[in-house]
Coordinates of C-alpha atoms and ligand atoms in Angstrom, one line a residue:
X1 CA 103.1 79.7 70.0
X2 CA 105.3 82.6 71.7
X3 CA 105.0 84.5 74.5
X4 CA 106.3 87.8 75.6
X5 CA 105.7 88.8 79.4
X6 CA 107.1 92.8 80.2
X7 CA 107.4 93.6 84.0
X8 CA 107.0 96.9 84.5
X9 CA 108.9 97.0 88.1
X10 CA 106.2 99.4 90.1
X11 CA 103.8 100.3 87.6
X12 CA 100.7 101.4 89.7
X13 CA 97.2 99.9 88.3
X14 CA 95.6 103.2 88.7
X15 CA 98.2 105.2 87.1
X16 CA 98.1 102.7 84.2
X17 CA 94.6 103.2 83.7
X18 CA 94.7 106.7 83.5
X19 CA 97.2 106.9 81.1
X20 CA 94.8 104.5 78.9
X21 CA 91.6 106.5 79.0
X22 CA 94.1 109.8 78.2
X23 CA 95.0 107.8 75.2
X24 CA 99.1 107.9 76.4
X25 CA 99.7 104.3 76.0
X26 CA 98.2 103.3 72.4
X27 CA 100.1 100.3 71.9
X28 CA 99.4 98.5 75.2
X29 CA 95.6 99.4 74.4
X30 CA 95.7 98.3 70.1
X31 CA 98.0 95.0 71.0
X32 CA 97.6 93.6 74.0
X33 CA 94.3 94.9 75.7
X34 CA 92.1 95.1 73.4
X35 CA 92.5 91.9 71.8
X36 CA 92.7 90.3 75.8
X37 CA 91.9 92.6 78.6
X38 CA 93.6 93.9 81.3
X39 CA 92.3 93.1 85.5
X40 CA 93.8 94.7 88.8
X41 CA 95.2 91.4 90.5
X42 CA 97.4 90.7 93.6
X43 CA 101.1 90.2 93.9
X44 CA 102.9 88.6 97.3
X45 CA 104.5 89.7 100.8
X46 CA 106.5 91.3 101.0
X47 CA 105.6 94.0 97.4
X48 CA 109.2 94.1 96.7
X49 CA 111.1 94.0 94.0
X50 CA 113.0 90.7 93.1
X51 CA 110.9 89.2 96.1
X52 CA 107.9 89.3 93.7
X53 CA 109.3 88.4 90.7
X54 CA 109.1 84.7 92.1
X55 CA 106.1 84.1 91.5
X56 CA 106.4 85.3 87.7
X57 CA 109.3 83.2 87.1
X58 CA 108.9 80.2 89.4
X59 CA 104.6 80.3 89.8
X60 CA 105.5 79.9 93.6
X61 CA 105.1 82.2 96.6
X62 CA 107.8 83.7 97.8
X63 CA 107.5 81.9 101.5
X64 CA 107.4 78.4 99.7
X65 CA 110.8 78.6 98.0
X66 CA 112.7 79.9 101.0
X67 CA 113.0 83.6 100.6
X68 CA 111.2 85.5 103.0
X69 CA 112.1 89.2 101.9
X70 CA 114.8 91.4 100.3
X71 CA 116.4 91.1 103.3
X72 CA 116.5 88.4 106.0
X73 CA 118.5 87.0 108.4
X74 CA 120.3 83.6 107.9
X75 CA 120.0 82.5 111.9
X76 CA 122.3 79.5 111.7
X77 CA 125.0 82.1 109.8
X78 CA 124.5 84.5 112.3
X79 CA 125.1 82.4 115.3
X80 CA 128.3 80.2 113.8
X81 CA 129.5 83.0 111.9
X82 CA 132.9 83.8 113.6
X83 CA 134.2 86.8 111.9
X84 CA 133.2 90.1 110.0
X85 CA 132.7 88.3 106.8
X86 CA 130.7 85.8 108.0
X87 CA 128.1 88.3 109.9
X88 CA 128.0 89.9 106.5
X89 CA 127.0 87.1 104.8
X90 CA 124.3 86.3 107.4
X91 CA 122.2 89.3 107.2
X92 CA 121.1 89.1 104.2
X93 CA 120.8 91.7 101.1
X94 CA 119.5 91.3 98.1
X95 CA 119.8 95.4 97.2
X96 CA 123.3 95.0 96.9
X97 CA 126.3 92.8 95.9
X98 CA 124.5 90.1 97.2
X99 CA 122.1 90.5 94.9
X100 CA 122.9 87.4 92.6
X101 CA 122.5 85.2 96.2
X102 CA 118.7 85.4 95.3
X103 CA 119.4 82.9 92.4
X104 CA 121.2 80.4 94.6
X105 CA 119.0 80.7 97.8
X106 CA 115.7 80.2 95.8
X107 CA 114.9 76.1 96.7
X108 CA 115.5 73.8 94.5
X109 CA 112.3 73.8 91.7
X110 CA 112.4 74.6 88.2
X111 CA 112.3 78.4 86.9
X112 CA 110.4 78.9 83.7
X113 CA 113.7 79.4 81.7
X114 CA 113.9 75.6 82.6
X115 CA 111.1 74.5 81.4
X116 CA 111.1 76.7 78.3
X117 CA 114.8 76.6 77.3
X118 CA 114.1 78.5 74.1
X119 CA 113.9 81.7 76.9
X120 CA 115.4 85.1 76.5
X121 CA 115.3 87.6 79.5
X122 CA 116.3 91.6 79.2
X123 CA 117.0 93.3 82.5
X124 CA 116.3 90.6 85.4
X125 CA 117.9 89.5 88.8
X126 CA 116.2 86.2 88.5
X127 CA 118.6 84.4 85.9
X128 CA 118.3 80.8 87.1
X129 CA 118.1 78.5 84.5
X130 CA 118.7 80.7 81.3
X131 CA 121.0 79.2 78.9
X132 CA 124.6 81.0 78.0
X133 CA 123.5 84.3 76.0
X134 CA 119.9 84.5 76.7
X135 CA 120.6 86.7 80.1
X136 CA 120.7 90.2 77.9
X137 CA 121.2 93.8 79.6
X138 CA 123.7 91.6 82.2
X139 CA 125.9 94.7 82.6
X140 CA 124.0 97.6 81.8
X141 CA 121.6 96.6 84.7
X142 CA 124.4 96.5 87.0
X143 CA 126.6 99.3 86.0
X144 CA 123.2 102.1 84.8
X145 CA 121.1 100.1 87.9
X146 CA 123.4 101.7 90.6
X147 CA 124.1 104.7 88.8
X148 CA 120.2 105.1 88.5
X149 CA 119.5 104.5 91.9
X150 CA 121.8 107.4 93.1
X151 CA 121.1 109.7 90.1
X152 CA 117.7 109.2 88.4
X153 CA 118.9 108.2 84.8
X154 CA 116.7 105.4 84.3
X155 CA 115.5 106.4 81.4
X156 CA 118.9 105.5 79.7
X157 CA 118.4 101.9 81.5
X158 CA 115.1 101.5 79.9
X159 CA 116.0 102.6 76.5
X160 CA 118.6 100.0 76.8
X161 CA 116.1 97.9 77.4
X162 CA 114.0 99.1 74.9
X163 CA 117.0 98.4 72.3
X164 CA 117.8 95.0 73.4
X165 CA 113.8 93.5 73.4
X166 CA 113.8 95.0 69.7
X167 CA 117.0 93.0 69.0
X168 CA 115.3 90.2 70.4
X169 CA 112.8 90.4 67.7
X170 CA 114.8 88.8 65.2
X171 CA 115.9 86.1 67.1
X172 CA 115.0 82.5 67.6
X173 CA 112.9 81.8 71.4
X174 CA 109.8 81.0 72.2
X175 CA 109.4 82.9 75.8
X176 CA 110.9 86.4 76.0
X177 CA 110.9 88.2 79.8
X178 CA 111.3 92.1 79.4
X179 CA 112.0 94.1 82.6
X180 CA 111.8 98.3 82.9
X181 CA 112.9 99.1 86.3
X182 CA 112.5 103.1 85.3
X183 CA 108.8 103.4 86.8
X184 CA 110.1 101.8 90.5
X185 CA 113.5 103.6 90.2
X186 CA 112.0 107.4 89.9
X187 CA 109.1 106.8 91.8
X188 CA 111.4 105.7 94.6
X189 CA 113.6 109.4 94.1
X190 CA 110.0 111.1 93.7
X191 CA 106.5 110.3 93.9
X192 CA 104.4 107.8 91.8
X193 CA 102.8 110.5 90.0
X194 CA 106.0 112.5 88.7
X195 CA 105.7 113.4 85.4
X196 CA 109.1 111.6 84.9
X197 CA 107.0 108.3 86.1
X198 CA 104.2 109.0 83.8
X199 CA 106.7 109.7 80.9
X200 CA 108.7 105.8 82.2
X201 CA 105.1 104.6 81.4
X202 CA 104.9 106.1 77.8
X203 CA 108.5 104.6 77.2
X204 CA 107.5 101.6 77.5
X205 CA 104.5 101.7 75.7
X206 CA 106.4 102.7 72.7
X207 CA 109.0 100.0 73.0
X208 CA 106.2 97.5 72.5
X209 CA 104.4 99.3 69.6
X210 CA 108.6 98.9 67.8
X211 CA 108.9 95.3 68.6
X212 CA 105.1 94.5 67.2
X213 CA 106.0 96.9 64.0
X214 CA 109.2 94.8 64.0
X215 CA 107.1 91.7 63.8
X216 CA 104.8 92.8 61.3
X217 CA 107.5 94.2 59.0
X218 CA 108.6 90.6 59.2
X219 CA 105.4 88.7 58.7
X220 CA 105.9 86.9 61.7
X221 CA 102.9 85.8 64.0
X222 CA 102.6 88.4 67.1
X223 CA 103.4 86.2 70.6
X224 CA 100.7 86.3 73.6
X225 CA 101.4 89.3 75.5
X226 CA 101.5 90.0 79.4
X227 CA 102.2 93.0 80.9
X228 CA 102.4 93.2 84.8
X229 CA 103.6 95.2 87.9
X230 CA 105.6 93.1 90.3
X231 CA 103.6 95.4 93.1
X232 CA 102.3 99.3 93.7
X233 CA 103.7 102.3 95.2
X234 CA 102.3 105.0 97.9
X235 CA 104.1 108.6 98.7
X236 CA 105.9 108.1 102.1
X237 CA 105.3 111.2 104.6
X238 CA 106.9 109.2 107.7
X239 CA 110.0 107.1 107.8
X240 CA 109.3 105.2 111.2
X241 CA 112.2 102.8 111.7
X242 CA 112.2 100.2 114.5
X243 CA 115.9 99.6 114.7
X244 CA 116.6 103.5 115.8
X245 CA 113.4 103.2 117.9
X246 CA 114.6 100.2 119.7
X247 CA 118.0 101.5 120.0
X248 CA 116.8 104.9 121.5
X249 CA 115.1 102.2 124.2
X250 CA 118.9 100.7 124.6
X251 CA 118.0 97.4 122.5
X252 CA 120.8 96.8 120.4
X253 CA 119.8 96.3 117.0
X254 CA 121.3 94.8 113.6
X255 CA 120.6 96.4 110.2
X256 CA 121.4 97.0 106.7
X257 CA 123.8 98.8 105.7
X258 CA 126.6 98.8 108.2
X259 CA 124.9 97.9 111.4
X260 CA 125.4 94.5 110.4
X261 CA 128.2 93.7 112.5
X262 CA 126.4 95.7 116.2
X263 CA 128.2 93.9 119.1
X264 CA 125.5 92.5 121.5
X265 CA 122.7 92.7 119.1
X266 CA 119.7 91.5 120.5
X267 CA 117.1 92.1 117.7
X268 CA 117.9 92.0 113.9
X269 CA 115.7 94.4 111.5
X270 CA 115.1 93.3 108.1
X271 CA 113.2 95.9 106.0
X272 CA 111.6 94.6 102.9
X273 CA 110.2 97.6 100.4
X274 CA 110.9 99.3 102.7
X275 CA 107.4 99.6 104.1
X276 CA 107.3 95.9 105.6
X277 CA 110.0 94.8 108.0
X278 CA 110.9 91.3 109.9
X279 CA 112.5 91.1 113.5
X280 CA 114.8 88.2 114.6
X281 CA 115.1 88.3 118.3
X282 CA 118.5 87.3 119.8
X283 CA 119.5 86.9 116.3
X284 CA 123.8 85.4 117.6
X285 CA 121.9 82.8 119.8
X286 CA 121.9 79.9 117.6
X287 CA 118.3 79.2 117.7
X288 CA 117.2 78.0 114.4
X289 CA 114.1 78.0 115.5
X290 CA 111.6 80.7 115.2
X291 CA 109.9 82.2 118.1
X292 CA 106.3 81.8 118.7
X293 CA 103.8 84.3 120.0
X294 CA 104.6 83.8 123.6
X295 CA 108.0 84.0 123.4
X296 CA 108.6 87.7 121.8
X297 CA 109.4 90.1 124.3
X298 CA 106.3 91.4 125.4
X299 CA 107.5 95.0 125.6
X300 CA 109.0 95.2 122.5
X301 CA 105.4 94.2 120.7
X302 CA 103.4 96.2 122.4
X303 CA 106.1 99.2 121.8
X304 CA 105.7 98.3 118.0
X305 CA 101.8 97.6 118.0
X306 CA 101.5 101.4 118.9
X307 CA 103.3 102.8 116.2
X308 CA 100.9 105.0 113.8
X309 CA 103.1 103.9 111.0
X310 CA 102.1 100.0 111.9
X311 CA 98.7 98.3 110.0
X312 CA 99.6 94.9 111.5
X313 CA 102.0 92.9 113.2
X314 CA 102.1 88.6 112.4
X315 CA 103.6 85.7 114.2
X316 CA 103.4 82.4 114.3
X317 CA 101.0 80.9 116.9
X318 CA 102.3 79.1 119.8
X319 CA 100.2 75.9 119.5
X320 CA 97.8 75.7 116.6
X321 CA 100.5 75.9 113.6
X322 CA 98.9 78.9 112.5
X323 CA 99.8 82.5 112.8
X324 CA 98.6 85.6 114.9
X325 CA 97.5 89.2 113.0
X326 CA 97.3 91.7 115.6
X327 CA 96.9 95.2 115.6
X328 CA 96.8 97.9 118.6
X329 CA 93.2 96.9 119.6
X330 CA 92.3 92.9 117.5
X331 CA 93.9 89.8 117.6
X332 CA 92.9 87.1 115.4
X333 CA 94.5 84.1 114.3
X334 CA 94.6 82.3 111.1
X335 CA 95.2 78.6 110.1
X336 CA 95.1 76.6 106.8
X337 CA 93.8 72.4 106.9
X338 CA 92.0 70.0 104.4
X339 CA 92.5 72.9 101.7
X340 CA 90.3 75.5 104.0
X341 CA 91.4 78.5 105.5
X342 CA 90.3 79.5 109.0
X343 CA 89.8 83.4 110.3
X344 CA 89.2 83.6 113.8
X345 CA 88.7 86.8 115.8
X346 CA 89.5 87.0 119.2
X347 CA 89.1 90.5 119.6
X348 CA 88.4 93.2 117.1
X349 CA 89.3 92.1 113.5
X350 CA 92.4 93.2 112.4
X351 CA 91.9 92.1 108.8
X352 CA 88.6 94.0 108.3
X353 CA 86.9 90.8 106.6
X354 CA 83.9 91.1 109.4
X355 CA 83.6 87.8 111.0
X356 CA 85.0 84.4 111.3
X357 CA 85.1 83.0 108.1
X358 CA 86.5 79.1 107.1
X359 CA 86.9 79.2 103.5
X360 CA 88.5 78.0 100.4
X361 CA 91.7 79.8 99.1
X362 CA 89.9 81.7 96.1
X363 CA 86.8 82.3 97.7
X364 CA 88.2 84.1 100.3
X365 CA 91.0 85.5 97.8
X366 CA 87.8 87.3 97.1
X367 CA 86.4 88.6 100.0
X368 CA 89.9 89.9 101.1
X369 CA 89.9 92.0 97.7
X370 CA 86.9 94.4 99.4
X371 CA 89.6 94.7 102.7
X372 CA 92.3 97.3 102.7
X373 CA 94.4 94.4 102.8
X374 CA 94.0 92.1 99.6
X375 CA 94.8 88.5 100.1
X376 CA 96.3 89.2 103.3
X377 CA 95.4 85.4 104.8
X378 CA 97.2 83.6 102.0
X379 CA 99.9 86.2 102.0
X380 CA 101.0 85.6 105.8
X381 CA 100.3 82.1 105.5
X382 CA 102.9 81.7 102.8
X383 CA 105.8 83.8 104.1
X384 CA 105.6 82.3 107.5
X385 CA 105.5 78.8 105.4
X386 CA 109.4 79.4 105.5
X387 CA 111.0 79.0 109.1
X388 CA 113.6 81.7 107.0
X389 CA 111.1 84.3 108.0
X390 CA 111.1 86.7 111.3
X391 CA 110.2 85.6 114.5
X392 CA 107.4 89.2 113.7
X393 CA 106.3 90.7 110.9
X394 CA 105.2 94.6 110.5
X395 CA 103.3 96.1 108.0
X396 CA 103.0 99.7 107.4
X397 CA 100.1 102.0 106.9
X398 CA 99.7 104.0 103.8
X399 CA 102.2 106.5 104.0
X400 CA 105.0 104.9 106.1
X401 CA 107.6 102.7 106.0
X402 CA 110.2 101.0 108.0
X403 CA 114.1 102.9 107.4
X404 CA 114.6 106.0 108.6
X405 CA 115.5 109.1 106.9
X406 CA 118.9 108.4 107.0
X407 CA 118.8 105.9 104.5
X408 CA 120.8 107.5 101.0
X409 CA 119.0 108.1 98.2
X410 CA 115.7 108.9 100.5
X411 CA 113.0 106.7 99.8
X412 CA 110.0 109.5 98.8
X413 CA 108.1 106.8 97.8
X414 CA 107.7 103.3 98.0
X415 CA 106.0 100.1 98.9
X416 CA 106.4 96.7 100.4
X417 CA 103.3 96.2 102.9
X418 CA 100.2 94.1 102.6
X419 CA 98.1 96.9 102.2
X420 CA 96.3 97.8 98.6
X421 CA 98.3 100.6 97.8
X422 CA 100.8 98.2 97.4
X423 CA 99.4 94.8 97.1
X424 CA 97.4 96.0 93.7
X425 CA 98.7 94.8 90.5
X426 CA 98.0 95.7 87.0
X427 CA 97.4 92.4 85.0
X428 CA 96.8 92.7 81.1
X429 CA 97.3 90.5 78.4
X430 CA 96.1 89.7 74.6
X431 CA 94.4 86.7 75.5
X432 CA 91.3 86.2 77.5
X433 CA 91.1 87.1 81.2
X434 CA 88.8 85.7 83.4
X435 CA 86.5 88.1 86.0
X436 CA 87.8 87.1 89.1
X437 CA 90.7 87.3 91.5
X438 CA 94.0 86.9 89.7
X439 CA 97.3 86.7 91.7
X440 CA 101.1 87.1 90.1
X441 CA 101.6 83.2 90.6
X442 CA 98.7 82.4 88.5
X443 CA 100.6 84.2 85.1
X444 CA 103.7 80.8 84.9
X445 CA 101.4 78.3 84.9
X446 CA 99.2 80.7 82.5
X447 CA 102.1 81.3 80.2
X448 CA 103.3 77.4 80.8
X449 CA 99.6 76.3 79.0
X450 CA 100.0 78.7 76.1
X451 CA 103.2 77.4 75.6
X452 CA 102.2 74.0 75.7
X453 CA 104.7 73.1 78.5
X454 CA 104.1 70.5 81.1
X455 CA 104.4 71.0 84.5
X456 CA 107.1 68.2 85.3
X457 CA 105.4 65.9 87.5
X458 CA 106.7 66.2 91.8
X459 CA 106.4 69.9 90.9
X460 CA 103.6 71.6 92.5
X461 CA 103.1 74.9 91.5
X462 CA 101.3 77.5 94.1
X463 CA 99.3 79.4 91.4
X464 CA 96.6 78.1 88.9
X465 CA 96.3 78.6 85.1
X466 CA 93.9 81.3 83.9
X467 CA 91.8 78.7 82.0
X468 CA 90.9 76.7 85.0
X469 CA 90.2 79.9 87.3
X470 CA 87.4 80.5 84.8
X471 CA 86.1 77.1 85.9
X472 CA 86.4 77.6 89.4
X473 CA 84.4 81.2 89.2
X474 CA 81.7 79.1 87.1
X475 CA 81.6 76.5 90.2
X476 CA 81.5 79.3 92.9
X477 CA 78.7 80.5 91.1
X478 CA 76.8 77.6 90.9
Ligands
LIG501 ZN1 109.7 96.4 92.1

């Protein structure tokens, strides 16, 4: 048994199901859908690129393997860091040179290419644990990636990697991981909708209908198929970011790119998406550890909490080892014991879910999937499951996002927040889905059973096989 999963970096559910009923994506529906089916499930926070691939390569939220966003900020760096270099190396950046750093600061647990060592990849960032050779498109991503980010030509990037999953079909592997980054690239430079993001769509939907005639021309046994979106993707009308708000306010403030070395800095900014973004307060202090609700400058939150372009803000509670959601006008908290989750209001109710509710984590996986914030609970109780993460946590409205217009290439569109718009996945594949709530994690330990690959015992992965969520929904409903 083989499997093939393609991530199509940004691909919207909607957009994807458009294109299907308009007949523009024939081999997606002939091989993979309607032998399977295809669901709208849920990815992580922060929706970012590289951030979310975690879960697809590792089955584990971002939060529990130590990397809280695209960009964060290494406290204990930051406060011994004597020198330029070091300060650099502090705040970190995954959109950049540092980018391979995401291998290396992912905790110590085994990545699917581990566990399945027959594994090719085309076009990833996440190459930990694929053997010499099987890391194809190395180069290309690199050297077209930034070329693509400043110019548009992503299509030549994903015909590259069109080419090189085609070559692949002749080889020898049993798990085969195919990135296009073309649909999140032009969207970025445009809007989700372009007809240059529509035609990315069509791209890759031919690629897969060469490798299957490949296959067939060969007699060979098609693979499983999965094909995913690492998140979604909304227009952005307002760039509203915090670090030139806060500066204008005369609060020194450290960001990405060059503001990384600001003398005095007294609040760190690090935007994930770019429409989710984490403050470290007194980030040269050397205090390792995070600040509770109590202890984050008052004036500064409320400032924040009454910015249009905010849904919520999150911290971590001050006593109950739980966190705080807040908006302008509710306040609620959440907290996780004896495998329930708790949502208490203590004014309004910031996450829309009605009432108090104390439920288990798929059940109210559900219920969040009515809210215009989809698995928010689980979502902020995993990223603040790493003390890595802010001492706050904003996320934006549809429509805004955290860096301001100064940022090169302009960001027209993007994504990165808890809310649907983002959060919203699509999930198809040739074998059978079940009809409920599917998150991004659930797909390794999905691909892990077709395979017939044990999870290694001590590893506890964070998302559960398609096979036994069927159970689960059968349980609920009894
Ligand atoms: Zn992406």
């Amino acid at each position: 048994m083989r499997v093939v999963l393609v991530l199509i970096d940004g691909a919207r559910s909607d957009v994807l199901r458009d294109l299907l009923a308009r007949g523009d994506l024939p081999n997606l529906s002939r091989w993979v859908i309607e032998p399977g089916g295809l669901r709208t499930g849920t990815t992580v926070f922060p929706s970012t690129t590289g951030v979310a691939y975690i879960p697809f390569l590792f089955g584990r939220y971002p939060g529990s393997v130590g990397i809280p966003g695209i960009r964060w900020l290494d406290r204990r760096g930051a406060a011994e860091g004597k020198g330029s270099r070091a300060q650099w190396r502090a705040a970190r950046s995954y959109c950049g040179v540092q980018g391979g750093w995401l291998n290396t600061d992912i905790a110590a647990t085994p990545s699917i290419f581990d566990l399945v060592p027959e594994s090719i990849a085309i076009c990833t960032p996440l190459t930990r644990g694929l053997r010499a050779g099987a890391n194809r498109c190395a180069l290309r991503r690199v050297v077209l990636g930034s070329a693509a980010h400043y110019l548009g030509t992503y299509p030549a990037l994903d015909r590259a990697v069109a080419r090189a999953w085609l070559g692949a079909a002749d080889e020898p592997w049993r798990f085969l991981f195919v990135v296009f980054p073309g649909v999140d690239g032009i969207s970025h430079l445009k809007d989700p909708l372009h007809p240059a993001v529509l035609e990315s769509y069509r791209l890759v939907d031919r690629a897969l209908g060469a490798f299957v005639a490949r296959l067939r021309k060969q007699r060979s046994e098609l693979p499983a198929f999965f094909v995913v979106s690492d998140h979604g993707m909304t227009v952005m009308r307002e760039h509203a970011d915090p670090a030139v708000l806060l500066e204008r306010r005369g609060v020194r403030t450290l960001r990405h790119p060059v503001h990384v070395w600001r003398r005095g800095a007294r609040v760190a900014t690090m935007v994930s998406g770019n429409a989710s973004v984490q403050l470290y307060f007194e980030p040269r202090s050397g205090r390792e550890r995070p600040l509770t609700e109590s202890e984050i400058p008052n004036a500064i939150l409320e400032q924040l909490l009454a910015l249009p372009a905010v849904r919520l803000v999150a911290c971590r509670a001050d006593s109950t080892g739980g966190i705080i959601v807040r908006t302008e006008n509710a306040r609620a908290s959440l907290t996780e014991s004896m495998g329930l989750i708790r949502y208490e209001p203590q004014s309004g109710d910031p996450l829309g879910l009605g009432a108090y509710l104390e439920l288990d984590d798929r059940e109210l996986l559900t219920r969040t999937r009515e809210t215009d914030v989809p698995d928010a609970p689980r979502q902020l109780l995993q990223l603040f499951g790493t003390p890595r993460a802010g001492d706050l946590v904003l996320a934006a409205t549809p429509g805004a996002d955290f860096r301001g217009p100064w940022e090169m290439p302009e960001h027209r569109a993007g994504h990165g927040s808890l809310i649907a718009e983002h959060m919203e996945v699509p999930i198809a594949a040739s074998v059978a889905l079940p009809d409920v709530g599917l998150r991004t994690v659930d797909l390794m330990p999905t691909v892990l059973e077709r395979l017939d690959v044990a999870v290694p015992s001590g590893v506890a992965l964070d998302g559960v096989p398609f096979s036994k969520l069927a159970a689960v929904t059968e349980h609920l409903i009894r």
